[in-house]
Amino acid sequence: LTLAEVFILGILSFIAKKAPYNAILSALVIFIAISIASAAIKPTYLGGSIIIKIFILIYLVRAIPDARELQAYTKSKNP
């Protein structure tokens, strides 16, 4: 499950060059879904990494406005 998460988020990092807002939102939804799935499969896995997951969530949520602004800027620059 972790390897799949790394692979999917790696692909989204390449997509972020063209559409950063869409990539950040997709990454946030995928991260939350995989975190819930991994907690349901193995609840002890969540306890050891909860602080890291919280930091990742904070980072993704705080990046949303910047990604929206960047995507609007690049669309207005290249019509």
Short mmCIF file of C-alpha atoms in Angstrom, two decimals:
data_model
loop_
_atom_site.label_atom_id
_atom_site.label_comp_id
_atom_site.label_asym_id
_atom_site.label_seq_id
_atom_site.Cartn_x
_atom_site.Cartn_y
_atom_site.Cartn_z
CA LEU A 1 0.00 0.00 0.00
CA THR A 2 2.83 2.40 0.80
CA LEU A 3 4.59 1.67 -2.48
CA ALA A 4 1.38 2.41 -4.39
CA GLU A 5 1.03 5.70 -2.50
CA VAL A 6 4.59 6.70 -3.37
CA PHE A 7 4.03 5.83 -7.03
CA ILE A 8 0.74 7.74 -7.31
CA LEU A 9 2.05 10.82 -5.51
CA GLY A 10 5.18 10.71 -7.69
CA ILE A 11 3.02 10.82 -10.82
CA LEU A 12 1.06 13.73 -9.35
CA SER A 13 4.30 15.62 -8.79
CA PHE A 14 4.94 15.51 -12.54
CA ILE A 15 1.36 16.59 -13.27
CA ALA A 16 1.81 19.52 -10.88
CA LYS A 17 4.05 21.25 -13.41
CA LYS A 18 1.08 21.68 -15.77
CA ALA A 19 -1.84 21.88 -13.32
CA PRO A 20 -0.64 22.48 -9.75
CA TYR A 21 -4.06 23.13 -8.22
CA ASN A 22 -5.57 19.92 -9.59
CA ALA A 23 -2.51 17.90 -8.55
CA ILE A 24 -2.54 19.25 -4.97
CA LEU A 25 -6.26 18.53 -4.54
CA SER A 26 -5.84 15.04 -6.00
CA ALA A 27 -2.85 14.38 -3.75
CA LEU A 28 -4.82 15.52 -0.70
CA VAL A 29 -7.78 13.26 -1.48
CA ILE A 30 -5.56 10.27 -2.30
CA PHE A 31 -3.45 10.78 0.82
CA ILE A 32 -6.53 10.90 3.05
CA ALA A 33 -8.09 7.84 1.37
CA ILE A 34 -4.91 5.78 1.66
CA SER A 35 -4.42 6.86 5.27
CA ILE A 36 -7.94 5.73 6.13
CA ALA A 37 -7.47 2.46 4.25
CA SER A 38 -4.15 1.71 5.95
CA ALA A 39 -5.63 2.53 9.36
CA ALA A 40 -8.52 0.14 8.67
CA ILE A 41 -6.17 -2.64 7.56
CA LYS A 42 -3.59 -2.22 10.31
CA PRO A 43 -4.57 0.22 13.11
CA THR A 44 -1.16 0.03 14.77
CA TYR A 45 0.41 1.50 11.60
CA LEU A 46 -1.43 4.78 12.17
CA GLY A 47 -0.13 5.26 15.70
CA GLY A 48 3.53 5.32 14.78
CA SER A 49 3.21 7.80 11.96
CA ILE A 50 0.37 10.08 13.05
CA ILE A 51 2.64 13.11 13.57
CA ILE A 52 4.16 12.75 10.11
CA LYS A 53 0.71 12.36 8.55
CA ILE A 54 -0.48 15.51 10.32
CA PHE A 55 2.48 17.48 8.96
CA ILE A 56 1.83 16.19 5.44
CA LEU A 57 -1.85 17.16 5.70
CA ILE A 58 -0.96 20.64 6.93
CA TYR A 59 1.53 21.06 4.09
CA LEU A 60 -0.97 19.95 1.45
CA VAL A 61 -3.77 22.15 2.78
CA ARG A 62 -1.51 25.21 3.04
CA ALA A 63 -0.31 24.66 -0.54
CA ILE A 64 -3.82 24.85 -2.03
CA PRO A 65 -4.10 28.69 -2.25
CA ASP A 66 -0.60 29.00 -3.71
CA ALA A 67 -1.30 26.29 -6.27
CA ARG A 68 -4.56 27.99 -7.26
CA GLU A 69 -2.77 31.31 -7.70
CA LEU A 70 0.07 29.73 -9.71
CA GLN A 71 -2.33 27.90 -12.00
CA ALA A 72 -4.34 31.09 -12.62
CA TYR A 73 -1.14 32.99 -13.36
CA THR A 74 0.15 30.40 -15.82
CA LYS A 75 -3.21 30.24 -17.61
CA SER A 76 -3.34 34.03 -17.95
CA LYS A 77 0.27 34.11 -19.14
CA ASN A 78 -0.25 31.36 -21.76
CA PRO A 79 -3.78 31.76 -23.15
#
